[in-house]
Amino acid sequence: VNSSGILNWESTTLASAFTFAVAGTSLAVNNGTIITAIPNNLEVNVLSALAPDGTVLWKSSLELVDYVAVAIGDDGTIFATTTDQLYAVFPNGTLKWNVTGYFHTLAIGSDGTVFSFGTPTVYAFSRRGKFLWSTDLDCDVSSCYGNPISIYSDGSLFIAGATTLVNLDPVYGKIKHTFKISGKTSSGTTVALLGTA
């Protein structure tokens, strides 16, 4: 669908693929190219690129068997997570690097730092895959699973926990502030950042 809401193309192949796609699968768009996980067959999802007209440009050999988050760095590097892997992929779909851990959501800092949240831990890696830091948050899988990382204009990270909003320093991973939330958030809660931190 274009910006006016007009259908550009549709694909019954992709529609049926998304029926079998992993729950929570995200997509990213870079210069019109859509990056997402679609099934290579009915059982295995692979990282794939689609042209603006819906044509499959490539399918990587990376099997993404669980929750998938996708993000694209400013240099075109594609980042994707599954529950136990964080992948960095060249724009042509070949593997650049990967790390093993427990990952769900992704965010890319303005300096290229890769942040991933895998309940209850937030991780930071350099754009080359070097581990920088990790910080545990006070939340469990039922309340924080899939909660995205929001990045404020000064680079600060924000993540909603079960009953708190946590503000992290992006360089060292130290908790800067914890804000109480009235009530309880649910899995997948997004933080919208307005005004000043």
mmCIF file of C-alpha atoms in Angstrom:
data_model
loop_
_atom_site.group_PDB
_atom_site.id
_atom_site.type_symbol
_atom_site.label_atom_id
_atom_site.label_comp_id
_atom_site.label_asym_id
_atom_site.label_seq_id
_atom_site.Cartn_x
_atom_site.Cartn_y
_atom_site.Cartn_z
ATOM 1 C CA VAL A 1 0.000 0.000 0.000
ATOM 2 C CA ASN A 2 1.387 3.437 -0.907
ATOM 3 C CA SER A 3 1.301 6.576 1.272
ATOM 4 C CA SER A 4 -2.147 7.459 -0.111
ATOM 5 C CA GLY A 5 -3.557 4.116 0.995
ATOM 6 C CA ILE A 6 -3.734 2.740 -2.570
ATOM 7 C CA LEU A 7 -2.851 -0.930 -3.070
ATOM 8 C CA ASN A 8 0.411 -1.228 -5.042
ATOM 9 C CA TRP A 9 0.603 -5.014 -5.089
ATOM 10 C CA GLU A 10 -0.490 -8.061 -3.170
ATOM 11 C CA SER A 11 0.807 -11.570 -2.915
ATOM 12 C CA THR A 12 -1.169 -14.640 -2.007
ATOM 13 C CA THR A 13 2.161 -16.458 -1.612
ATOM 14 C CA LEU A 14 3.317 -13.970 1.008
ATOM 15 C CA ALA A 15 -0.108 -13.847 2.619
ATOM 16 C CA SER A 16 -0.045 -17.608 3.074
ATOM 17 C CA ALA A 17 3.589 -17.367 4.176
ATOM 18 C CA PHE A 18 2.676 -14.918 6.934
ATOM 19 C CA THR A 19 -0.014 -17.343 8.055
ATOM 20 C CA PHE A 20 2.862 -19.690 8.907
ATOM 21 C CA ALA A 21 5.318 -16.969 9.946
ATOM 22 C CA VAL A 22 6.551 -16.722 13.482
ATOM 23 C CA ALA A 23 4.269 -14.857 15.863
ATOM 24 C CA GLY A 24 5.805 -11.468 16.577
ATOM 25 C CA THR A 25 7.740 -11.281 13.313
ATOM 26 C CA SER A 26 8.579 -7.706 12.372
ATOM 27 C CA LEU A 27 9.785 -6.124 9.168
ATOM 28 C CA ALA A 28 12.047 -3.232 8.230
ATOM 29 C CA VAL A 29 12.126 -1.117 5.075
ATOM 30 C CA ASN A 30 15.252 0.415 3.505
ATOM 31 C CA ASN A 31 14.924 2.388 0.255
ATOM 32 C CA GLY A 32 11.762 0.473 -0.545
ATOM 33 C CA THR A 33 13.263 -2.978 0.099
ATOM 34 C CA ILE A 34 11.292 -4.939 2.710
ATOM 35 C CA ILE A 35 13.309 -7.144 5.070
ATOM 36 C CA THR A 36 11.394 -9.786 7.029
ATOM 37 C CA ALA A 37 11.249 -13.487 7.825
ATOM 38 C CA ILE A 38 9.151 -15.673 5.544
ATOM 39 C CA PRO A 39 8.973 -19.455 5.338
ATOM 40 C CA ASN A 40 11.389 -21.224 3.044
ATOM 41 C CA ASN A 41 8.965 -24.094 3.388
ATOM 42 C CA LEU A 42 6.032 -24.480 5.746
ATOM 43 C CA GLU A 43 8.246 -25.158 8.754
ATOM 44 C CA VAL A 44 11.340 -22.941 8.550
ATOM 45 C CA ASN A 45 11.379 -19.130 8.347
ATOM 46 C CA VAL A 46 14.356 -17.455 6.694
ATOM 47 C CA LEU A 47 15.466 -13.834 6.569
ATOM 48 C CA SER A 48 14.342 -12.472 3.195
ATOM 49 C CA ALA A 49 14.274 -9.281 1.109
ATOM 50 C CA LEU A 50 11.362 -8.181 -1.054
ATOM 51 C CA ALA A 51 11.416 -5.495 -3.758
ATOM 52 C CA PRO A 52 8.867 -2.654 -3.585
ATOM 53 C CA ASP A 53 6.740 -4.585 -6.120
ATOM 54 C CA GLY A 54 6.704 -7.696 -3.878
ATOM 55 C CA THR A 55 9.272 -9.715 -5.831
ATOM 56 C CA VAL A 56 11.508 -11.841 -3.601
ATOM 57 C CA LEU A 57 15.054 -10.477 -4.059
ATOM 58 C CA TRP A 58 16.796 -13.028 -1.881
ATOM 59 C CA LYS A 59 16.281 -15.542 0.888
ATOM 60 C CA SER A 60 19.166 -16.079 3.255
ATOM 61 C CA SER A 61 20.181 -19.409 4.711
ATOM 62 C CA LEU A 62 19.540 -18.097 8.255
ATOM 63 C CA GLU A 63 16.782 -20.087 9.883
ATOM 64 C CA LEU A 64 14.690 -17.878 12.159
ATOM 65 C CA VAL A 65 12.714 -20.355 14.197
ATOM 66 C CA ASP A 66 11.237 -18.162 16.918
ATOM 67 C CA TYR A 67 10.261 -14.544 17.679
ATOM 68 C CA VAL A 68 11.901 -12.366 15.006
ATOM 69 C CA ALA A 69 12.791 -8.678 15.238
ATOM 70 C CA VAL A 70 14.395 -6.882 12.282
ATOM 71 C CA ALA A 71 16.199 -3.519 12.080
ATOM 72 C CA ILE A 72 18.477 -1.858 9.523
ATOM 73 C CA GLY A 73 21.577 0.172 10.406
ATOM 74 C CA ASP A 74 22.522 3.398 8.642
ATOM 75 C CA ASP A 75 25.201 1.532 6.662
ATOM 76 C CA GLY A 76 22.599 -0.924 5.312
ATOM 77 C CA THR A 77 23.517 -3.761 7.692
ATOM 78 C CA ILE A 78 20.440 -5.844 8.527
ATOM 79 C CA PHE A 79 20.035 -7.017 12.109
ATOM 80 C CA ALA A 80 17.674 -9.830 13.069
ATOM 81 C CA THR A 81 16.994 -11.678 16.289
ATOM 82 C CA THR A 82 15.567 -15.033 17.134
ATOM 83 C CA THR A 83 15.187 -16.164 20.718
ATOM 84 C CA ASP A 84 18.779 -17.442 20.884
ATOM 85 C CA GLN A 85 20.673 -15.506 18.179
ATOM 86 C CA LEU A 86 21.425 -11.942 17.106
ATOM 87 C CA TYR A 87 22.473 -11.775 13.460
ATOM 88 C CA ALA A 88 24.123 -9.004 11.440
ATOM 89 C CA VAL A 89 23.677 -9.512 7.714
ATOM 90 C CA PHE A 90 25.096 -7.701 4.685
ATOM 91 C CA PRO A 91 22.499 -6.037 2.402
ATOM 92 C CA ASN A 92 22.803 -9.012 0.006
ATOM 93 C CA GLY A 93 21.694 -11.482 2.714
ATOM 94 C CA THR A 94 25.064 -13.019 3.603
ATOM 95 C CA LEU A 95 26.058 -13.342 7.254
ATOM 96 C CA LYS A 96 28.344 -10.662 8.690
ATOM 97 C CA TRP A 97 28.427 -11.874 12.326
ATOM 98 C CA ASN A 98 26.214 -13.432 14.978
ATOM 99 C CA VAL A 99 26.144 -13.829 18.745
ATOM 100 C CA THR A 100 24.342 -16.335 20.915
ATOM 101 C CA GLY A 101 22.158 -15.171 23.798
ATOM 102 C CA TYR A 102 18.516 -14.521 24.624
ATOM 103 C CA PHE A 103 17.089 -11.793 22.377
ATOM 104 C CA HIS A 104 13.682 -10.393 21.418
ATOM 105 C CA THR A 105 13.531 -6.767 20.356
ATOM 106 C CA LEU A 106 16.066 -4.556 18.563
ATOM 107 C CA ALA A 107 17.010 -0.901 18.365
ATOM 108 C CA ILE A 108 19.956 0.744 16.619
ATOM 109 C CA GLY A 109 21.620 3.798 18.177
ATOM 110 C CA SER A 110 22.769 6.779 16.117
ATOM 111 C CA ASP A 111 26.393 5.589 16.511
ATOM 112 C CA GLY A 112 25.489 2.108 15.215
ATOM 113 C CA THR A 113 25.309 0.438 18.640
ATOM 114 C CA VAL A 114 22.926 -2.524 18.523
ATOM 115 C CA PHE A 115 20.604 -2.841 21.516
ATOM 116 C CA SER A 116 18.511 -5.927 22.156
ATOM 117 C CA PHE A 117 16.113 -6.726 24.966
ATOM 118 C CA GLY A 118 15.648 -10.352 25.936
ATOM 119 C CA THR A 119 13.682 -10.505 29.166
ATOM 120 C CA PRO A 120 14.999 -9.580 31.688
ATOM 121 C CA THR A 121 18.296 -8.400 30.131
ATOM 122 C CA VAL A 122 19.165 -5.472 27.856
ATOM 123 C CA TYR A 123 22.296 -6.066 25.746
ATOM 124 C CA ALA A 124 24.519 -3.682 23.784
ATOM 125 C CA PHE A 125 26.872 -4.687 20.961
ATOM 126 C CA SER A 126 29.071 -2.622 18.675
ATOM 127 C CA ARG A 127 28.148 -2.536 14.981
ATOM 128 C CA ARG A 128 30.895 -5.184 14.543
ATOM 129 C CA GLY A 129 29.359 -7.557 17.113
ATOM 130 C CA LYS A 130 31.621 -6.807 20.082
ATOM 131 C CA PHE A 131 29.803 -7.210 23.403
ATOM 132 C CA LEU A 132 29.640 -3.844 25.204
ATOM 133 C CA TRP A 133 27.388 -4.361 28.241
ATOM 134 C CA SER A 134 24.299 -6.042 29.649
ATOM 135 C CA THR A 135 21.876 -4.872 32.328
ATOM 136 C CA ASP A 136 19.152 -6.894 34.044
ATOM 137 C CA LEU A 137 15.793 -5.200 34.568
ATOM 138 C CA ASP A 138 13.234 -5.957 37.225
ATOM 139 C CA CYS A 139 10.641 -7.705 35.078
ATOM 140 C CA ASP A 140 9.606 -11.183 34.041
ATOM 141 C CA VAL A 141 8.680 -12.808 30.743
ATOM 142 C CA SER A 142 4.947 -12.441 31.310
ATOM 143 C CA SER A 143 5.152 -8.663 31.735
ATOM 144 C CA CYS A 144 8.062 -7.664 29.480
ATOM 145 C CA TYR A 145 8.280 -10.259 26.706
ATOM 146 C CA GLY A 146 8.618 -8.430 23.409
ATOM 147 C CA ASN A 147 8.695 -4.919 24.885
ATOM 148 C CA PRO A 148 10.565 -2.709 22.425
ATOM 149 C CA ILE A 149 13.463 -0.412 23.238
ATOM 150 C CA SER A 150 12.730 3.263 22.590
ATOM 151 C CA ILE A 151 15.664 5.621 21.980
ATOM 152 C CA TYR A 152 15.342 9.276 22.981
ATOM 153 C CA SER A 153 17.031 12.094 21.018
ATOM 154 C CA ASP A 154 19.962 12.177 23.498
ATOM 155 C CA GLY A 155 20.508 8.419 22.972
ATOM 156 C CA SER A 156 18.920 7.354 26.282
ATOM 157 C CA LEU A 157 17.117 4.021 26.218
ATOM 158 C CA PHE A 158 13.616 3.512 27.622
ATOM 159 C CA ILE A 159 11.890 0.183 28.262
ATOM 160 C CA ALA A 160 8.561 -0.422 29.998
ATOM 161 C CA GLY A 161 8.663 -3.084 32.689
ATOM 162 C CA ALA A 162 5.746 -4.599 34.558
ATOM 163 C CA THR A 163 5.162 -1.591 36.825
ATOM 164 C CA THR A 164 8.058 0.713 35.926
ATOM 165 C CA LEU A 165 9.550 2.653 33.041
ATOM 166 C CA VAL A 166 13.321 2.246 33.006
ATOM 167 C CA ASN A 167 15.745 4.806 31.524
ATOM 168 C CA LEU A 168 19.201 3.407 30.678
ATOM 169 C CA ASP A 169 22.467 5.112 29.790
ATOM 170 C CA PRO A 170 23.361 3.864 26.266
ATOM 171 C CA VAL A 171 27.139 3.924 26.815
ATOM 172 C CA TYR A 172 27.444 1.944 30.065
ATOM 173 C CA GLY A 173 24.003 0.366 30.495
ATOM 174 C CA LYS A 174 23.526 1.915 33.927
ATOM 175 C CA ILE A 175 19.969 2.581 35.050
ATOM 176 C CA LYS A 176 19.599 6.393 35.111
ATOM 177 C CA HIS A 177 15.995 6.618 36.273
ATOM 178 C CA THR A 178 13.132 4.336 37.171
ATOM 179 C CA PHE A 179 9.619 5.722 36.921
ATOM 180 C CA LYS A 180 6.629 4.060 38.577
ATOM 181 C CA ILE A 181 3.748 3.230 36.221
ATOM 182 C CA SER A 182 0.215 3.304 37.562
ATOM 183 C CA GLY A 183 -1.288 -0.135 36.969
ATOM 184 C CA LYS A 184 0.558 -2.862 35.118
ATOM 185 C CA THR A 185 1.878 -2.917 31.542
ATOM 186 C CA SER A 186 1.425 -5.889 29.267
ATOM 187 C CA SER A 187 3.808 -7.726 26.991
ATOM 188 C CA GLY A 188 4.742 -5.681 23.915
ATOM 189 C CA THR A 189 4.234 -2.261 25.531
ATOM 190 C CA THR A 190 5.791 0.513 23.431
ATOM 191 C CA VAL A 191 7.116 3.749 24.887
ATOM 192 C CA ALA A 192 6.438 6.953 22.911
ATOM 193 C CA LEU A 193 8.947 9.671 23.739
ATOM 194 C CA LEU A 194 7.825 13.299 23.672
ATOM 195 C CA GLY A 195 9.342 16.410 25.187
ATOM 196 C CA THR A 196 12.368 16.131 27.451
ATOM 197 C CA ALA A 197 13.750 13.115 29.287
#
